[in-house]
């Protein structure tokens, strides 16, 4: 049996899932695979789906896509590394899967927008990589990215918690949240940041997957 498939089976994946991920031989192929997974808009409330659940439900948001990417890298013989990027109050953190080529960092990223996506392996440090997201990491007219974490190696964590977990992957969320974080923005420079201009704000509204409209209730309220 293919060594990649065998690794996937050892992680607890089904043969079909292990086979699907085993065909992804480069970070670019992994990114394409993750991008093609429809966006998870969490209609039933917050989720942190494992790799198995993402593939079964065919939906993912950033941390869930990062799980899939990290698992595919691991199956391919590379370390499954994640990095958390911490946002200011009022915005969401973003999680990416890390890889290296010739000593330079790159990233695989699941995002519904146009900017927080794949990064080619050209960054000497994780700080450089995180800074590449800074100017387009916005909420309205605010630049909100503030911190980045040390690389989190998922080989140190039971695969049952993020590869095959059928529930909310709370333990991994906690690991990422509590990992050592480093400030990106020097103290006191917040007030010197230029807000995104109107053209940039409009560009940020471009989404890959349209958010489903809420269905109107057909029930009439009682008197």
Short mmCIF file of C-alpha atoms in Angstrom, two decimals:
data_model
loop_
_atom_site.label_atom_id
_atom_site.label_comp_id
_atom_site.label_asym_id
_atom_site.label_seq_id
_atom_site.Cartn_x
_atom_site.Cartn_y
_atom_site.Cartn_z
CA UNK A 1 0.00 0.00 0.00
CA UNK A 2 1.10 3.58 -0.71
CA UNK A 3 3.15 4.93 2.24
CA UNK A 4 1.11 8.13 2.28
CA UNK A 5 -2.15 6.22 2.54
CA UNK A 6 -0.66 4.10 5.32
CA UNK A 7 0.24 7.25 7.28
CA UNK A 8 -3.30 8.53 6.86
CA UNK A 9 -4.78 5.27 8.08
CA UNK A 10 -2.52 5.36 11.14
CA UNK A 11 -3.91 8.81 11.94
CA UNK A 12 -7.40 7.31 11.98
CA UNK A 13 -8.62 8.45 8.57
CA UNK A 14 -10.82 6.25 6.44
CA UNK A 15 -9.19 4.73 3.38
CA UNK A 16 -11.13 7.13 1.14
CA UNK A 17 -10.01 10.18 3.13
CA UNK A 18 -6.42 8.98 3.39
CA UNK A 19 -6.34 8.30 -0.34
CA UNK A 20 -7.72 11.75 -1.17
CA UNK A 21 -5.10 13.54 0.93
CA UNK A 22 -2.31 11.24 -0.26
CA UNK A 23 -2.65 12.61 -3.80
CA UNK A 24 -1.65 16.12 -2.66
CA UNK A 25 2.11 16.24 -3.19
CA UNK A 26 2.86 19.95 -2.87
CA UNK A 27 1.69 22.85 -0.70
CA UNK A 28 0.16 24.36 -3.84
CA UNK A 29 -1.92 21.22 -4.42
CA UNK A 30 -2.96 21.19 -0.77
CA UNK A 31 -3.99 24.84 -1.04
CA UNK A 32 -6.09 24.12 -4.12
CA UNK A 33 -7.79 21.24 -2.31
CA UNK A 34 -8.54 23.37 0.75
CA UNK A 35 -9.75 26.29 -1.37
CA UNK A 36 -12.25 24.06 -3.18
CA UNK A 37 -13.89 23.04 0.10
CA UNK A 38 -16.99 25.26 0.48
CA UNK A 39 -16.91 27.86 3.23
CA UNK A 40 -18.32 26.88 6.60
CA UNK A 41 -20.64 29.70 7.66
CA UNK A 42 -21.51 27.90 10.91
CA UNK A 43 -25.31 28.11 10.54
CA UNK A 44 -25.78 26.02 13.67
CA UNK A 45 -23.28 28.01 15.75
CA UNK A 46 -19.52 27.99 16.26
CA UNK A 47 -17.59 24.95 15.03
CA UNK A 48 -14.04 23.64 15.04
CA UNK A 49 -14.39 20.58 12.84
CA UNK A 50 -11.73 17.88 12.69
CA UNK A 51 -10.21 16.68 9.43
CA UNK A 52 -12.64 13.77 9.25
CA UNK A 53 -15.64 16.01 9.83
CA UNK A 54 -14.49 18.61 7.29
CA UNK A 55 -14.19 15.93 4.61
CA UNK A 56 -17.51 14.34 5.59
CA UNK A 57 -19.46 17.60 5.76
CA UNK A 58 -17.57 19.26 2.88
CA UNK A 59 -17.20 22.65 4.56
CA UNK A 60 -14.46 24.50 6.43
CA UNK A 61 -13.41 27.85 7.81
CA UNK A 62 -9.86 28.93 8.63
CA UNK A 63 -8.85 26.66 11.52
CA UNK A 64 -10.67 23.71 9.95
CA UNK A 65 -8.91 24.24 6.64
CA UNK A 66 -5.63 24.51 8.54
CA UNK A 67 -6.30 21.12 10.15
CA UNK A 68 -6.80 19.54 6.72
CA UNK A 69 -3.68 21.21 5.32
CA UNK A 70 -1.55 20.16 8.30
CA UNK A 71 -2.82 16.60 8.03
CA UNK A 72 -2.01 16.48 4.31
CA UNK A 73 1.49 17.80 4.99
CA UNK A 74 1.98 15.15 7.68
CA UNK A 75 0.80 12.39 5.36
CA UNK A 76 3.35 13.67 2.87
CA UNK A 77 6.15 13.37 5.41
CA UNK A 78 6.30 17.00 6.57
CA UNK A 79 5.60 18.31 10.08
CA UNK A 80 2.00 19.43 10.71
CA UNK A 81 2.59 22.99 11.95
CA UNK A 82 0.01 25.67 12.68
CA UNK A 83 0.33 29.35 13.52
CA UNK A 84 -2.30 31.54 15.15
CA UNK A 85 -2.54 35.20 14.23
CA UNK A 86 -4.23 37.25 16.93
CA UNK A 87 -6.56 40.13 16.06
CA UNK A 88 -7.56 43.23 17.98
CA UNK A 89 -10.88 43.40 19.84
CA UNK A 90 -13.80 43.14 17.44
CA UNK A 91 -12.11 40.94 14.85
CA UNK A 92 -11.35 37.22 14.56
CA UNK A 93 -8.04 35.41 14.84
CA UNK A 94 -6.78 33.55 11.77
CA UNK A 95 -5.02 30.16 11.74
CA UNK A 96 -2.69 28.99 8.98
CA UNK A 97 -0.73 25.82 8.22
CA UNK A 98 3.02 26.33 7.88
CA UNK A 99 5.55 24.74 5.55
CA UNK A 100 9.18 25.35 4.65
CA UNK A 101 11.13 25.23 1.42
CA UNK A 102 14.92 25.71 1.44
CA UNK A 103 14.67 27.32 4.86
CA UNK A 104 11.92 29.80 3.95
CA UNK A 105 8.44 29.82 5.45
CA UNK A 106 5.21 29.68 3.47
CA UNK A 107 1.58 29.21 4.48
CA UNK A 108 -1.56 27.37 3.43
CA UNK A 109 -4.67 29.29 4.40
CA UNK A 110 -8.45 28.91 4.19
CA UNK A 111 -10.16 32.26 3.80
CA UNK A 112 -13.35 33.42 2.15
CA UNK A 113 -11.80 36.79 1.35
CA UNK A 114 -9.13 37.78 -1.14
CA UNK A 115 -6.15 38.56 1.08
CA UNK A 116 -5.64 36.12 3.97
CA UNK A 117 -4.66 33.28 1.67
CA UNK A 118 -1.67 31.25 0.48
CA UNK A 119 1.84 32.60 0.99
CA UNK A 120 4.75 31.46 -1.16
CA UNK A 121 7.82 30.17 0.75
CA UNK A 122 9.91 33.35 0.76
CA UNK A 123 9.83 34.50 4.40
CA UNK A 124 12.89 34.05 6.59
CA UNK A 125 11.01 34.19 9.89
CA UNK A 126 7.48 33.67 11.16
CA UNK A 127 7.40 37.38 11.94
CA UNK A 128 8.07 38.21 8.29
CA UNK A 129 5.34 35.78 7.28
CA UNK A 130 2.84 37.28 9.73
CA UNK A 131 3.70 40.82 8.59
CA UNK A 132 2.78 39.85 5.04
CA UNK A 133 -0.83 39.66 6.27
CA UNK A 134 -0.80 42.92 8.26
CA UNK A 135 -1.95 45.59 5.81
CA UNK A 136 -4.89 43.60 4.47
CA UNK A 137 -5.97 42.15 7.83
CA UNK A 138 -8.80 44.61 8.39
CA UNK A 139 -12.20 45.06 9.95
CA UNK A 140 -14.06 47.90 8.31
CA UNK A 141 -11.59 50.78 8.35
CA UNK A 142 -9.27 49.29 10.98
CA UNK A 143 -6.09 47.27 10.58
CA UNK A 144 -6.52 44.67 13.29
CA UNK A 145 -3.68 42.11 13.21
CA UNK A 146 -1.68 42.40 16.43
CA UNK A 147 0.14 39.16 17.28
CA UNK A 148 1.41 35.88 15.86
CA UNK A 149 2.19 32.64 17.67
CA UNK A 150 5.15 30.33 17.71
CA UNK A 151 4.70 27.32 15.44
CA UNK A 152 2.45 24.70 17.05
CA UNK A 153 3.53 21.15 16.17
CA UNK A 154 0.46 18.92 16.03
CA UNK A 155 2.61 15.78 16.23
CA UNK A 156 2.68 16.42 19.97
CA UNK A 157 -1.10 16.21 20.18
CA UNK A 158 -3.27 13.09 19.98
CA UNK A 159 -4.71 12.88 16.43
CA UNK A 160 -8.02 11.89 18.01
CA UNK A 161 -8.34 15.53 19.12
CA UNK A 162 -8.06 17.09 15.65
CA UNK A 163 -7.99 14.41 12.93
CA UNK A 164 -10.93 12.21 13.91
CA UNK A 165 -12.73 14.15 16.65
CA UNK A 166 -16.49 14.14 16.06
CA UNK A 167 -17.06 17.10 18.36
CA UNK A 168 -15.78 20.67 18.64
CA UNK A 169 -11.96 20.50 18.68
CA UNK A 170 -11.76 22.60 21.83
CA UNK A 171 -8.40 21.29 23.03
CA UNK A 172 -6.62 22.41 19.85
CA UNK A 173 -8.30 25.81 19.94
CA UNK A 174 -7.01 26.17 23.51
CA UNK A 175 -3.50 25.08 22.51
CA UNK A 176 -3.39 27.70 19.75
CA UNK A 177 -4.87 30.43 21.92
CA UNK A 178 -2.46 29.80 24.79
CA UNK A 179 0.64 29.29 22.63
CA UNK A 180 3.34 31.90 23.02
CA UNK A 181 2.40 34.99 21.01
CA UNK A 182 4.57 37.87 19.85
CA UNK A 183 3.54 41.45 19.19
CA UNK A 184 3.67 42.66 15.60
CA UNK A 185 2.86 46.30 16.18
CA UNK A 186 5.38 48.28 18.26
CA UNK A 187 3.86 49.91 21.33
CA UNK A 188 2.18 53.25 20.70
CA UNK A 189 2.06 53.02 16.92
CA UNK A 190 -1.66 52.22 16.66
CA UNK A 191 -2.52 55.89 16.20
CA UNK A 192 -0.09 56.19 13.29
CA UNK A 193 -1.74 53.47 11.19
CA UNK A 194 -3.44 54.69 8.03
CA UNK A 195 -7.00 53.32 7.75
CA UNK A 196 -7.88 51.38 4.61
CA UNK A 197 -9.20 53.77 1.96
CA UNK A 198 -12.67 53.36 0.39
CA UNK A 199 -11.33 51.34 -2.56
CA UNK A 200 -9.61 48.91 -0.19
CA UNK A 201 -12.77 48.60 1.90
CA UNK A 202 -14.77 47.68 -1.21
CA UNK A 203 -12.11 45.17 -2.28
CA UNK A 204 -12.37 43.48 1.11
CA UNK A 205 -16.04 42.79 0.46
CA UNK A 206 -15.18 40.35 -2.34
CA UNK A 207 -15.93 36.84 -1.11
CA UNK A 208 -15.28 33.50 -2.77
CA UNK A 209 -18.43 31.92 -1.37
CA UNK A 210 -21.62 33.93 -0.92
CA UNK A 211 -22.99 33.88 2.59
CA UNK A 212 -26.39 32.15 2.54
CA UNK A 213 -29.33 34.37 3.28
CA UNK A 214 -31.30 33.67 6.40
CA UNK A 215 -34.62 32.03 5.67
CA UNK A 216 -37.62 34.02 6.77
CA UNK A 217 -39.85 32.22 9.22
CA UNK A 218 -43.21 31.24 7.78
CA UNK A 219 -44.83 31.12 11.21
CA UNK A 220 -46.93 34.06 12.29
CA UNK A 221 -46.43 35.33 15.80
CA UNK A 222 -49.33 34.94 18.19
CA UNK A 223 -51.48 37.89 19.26
#
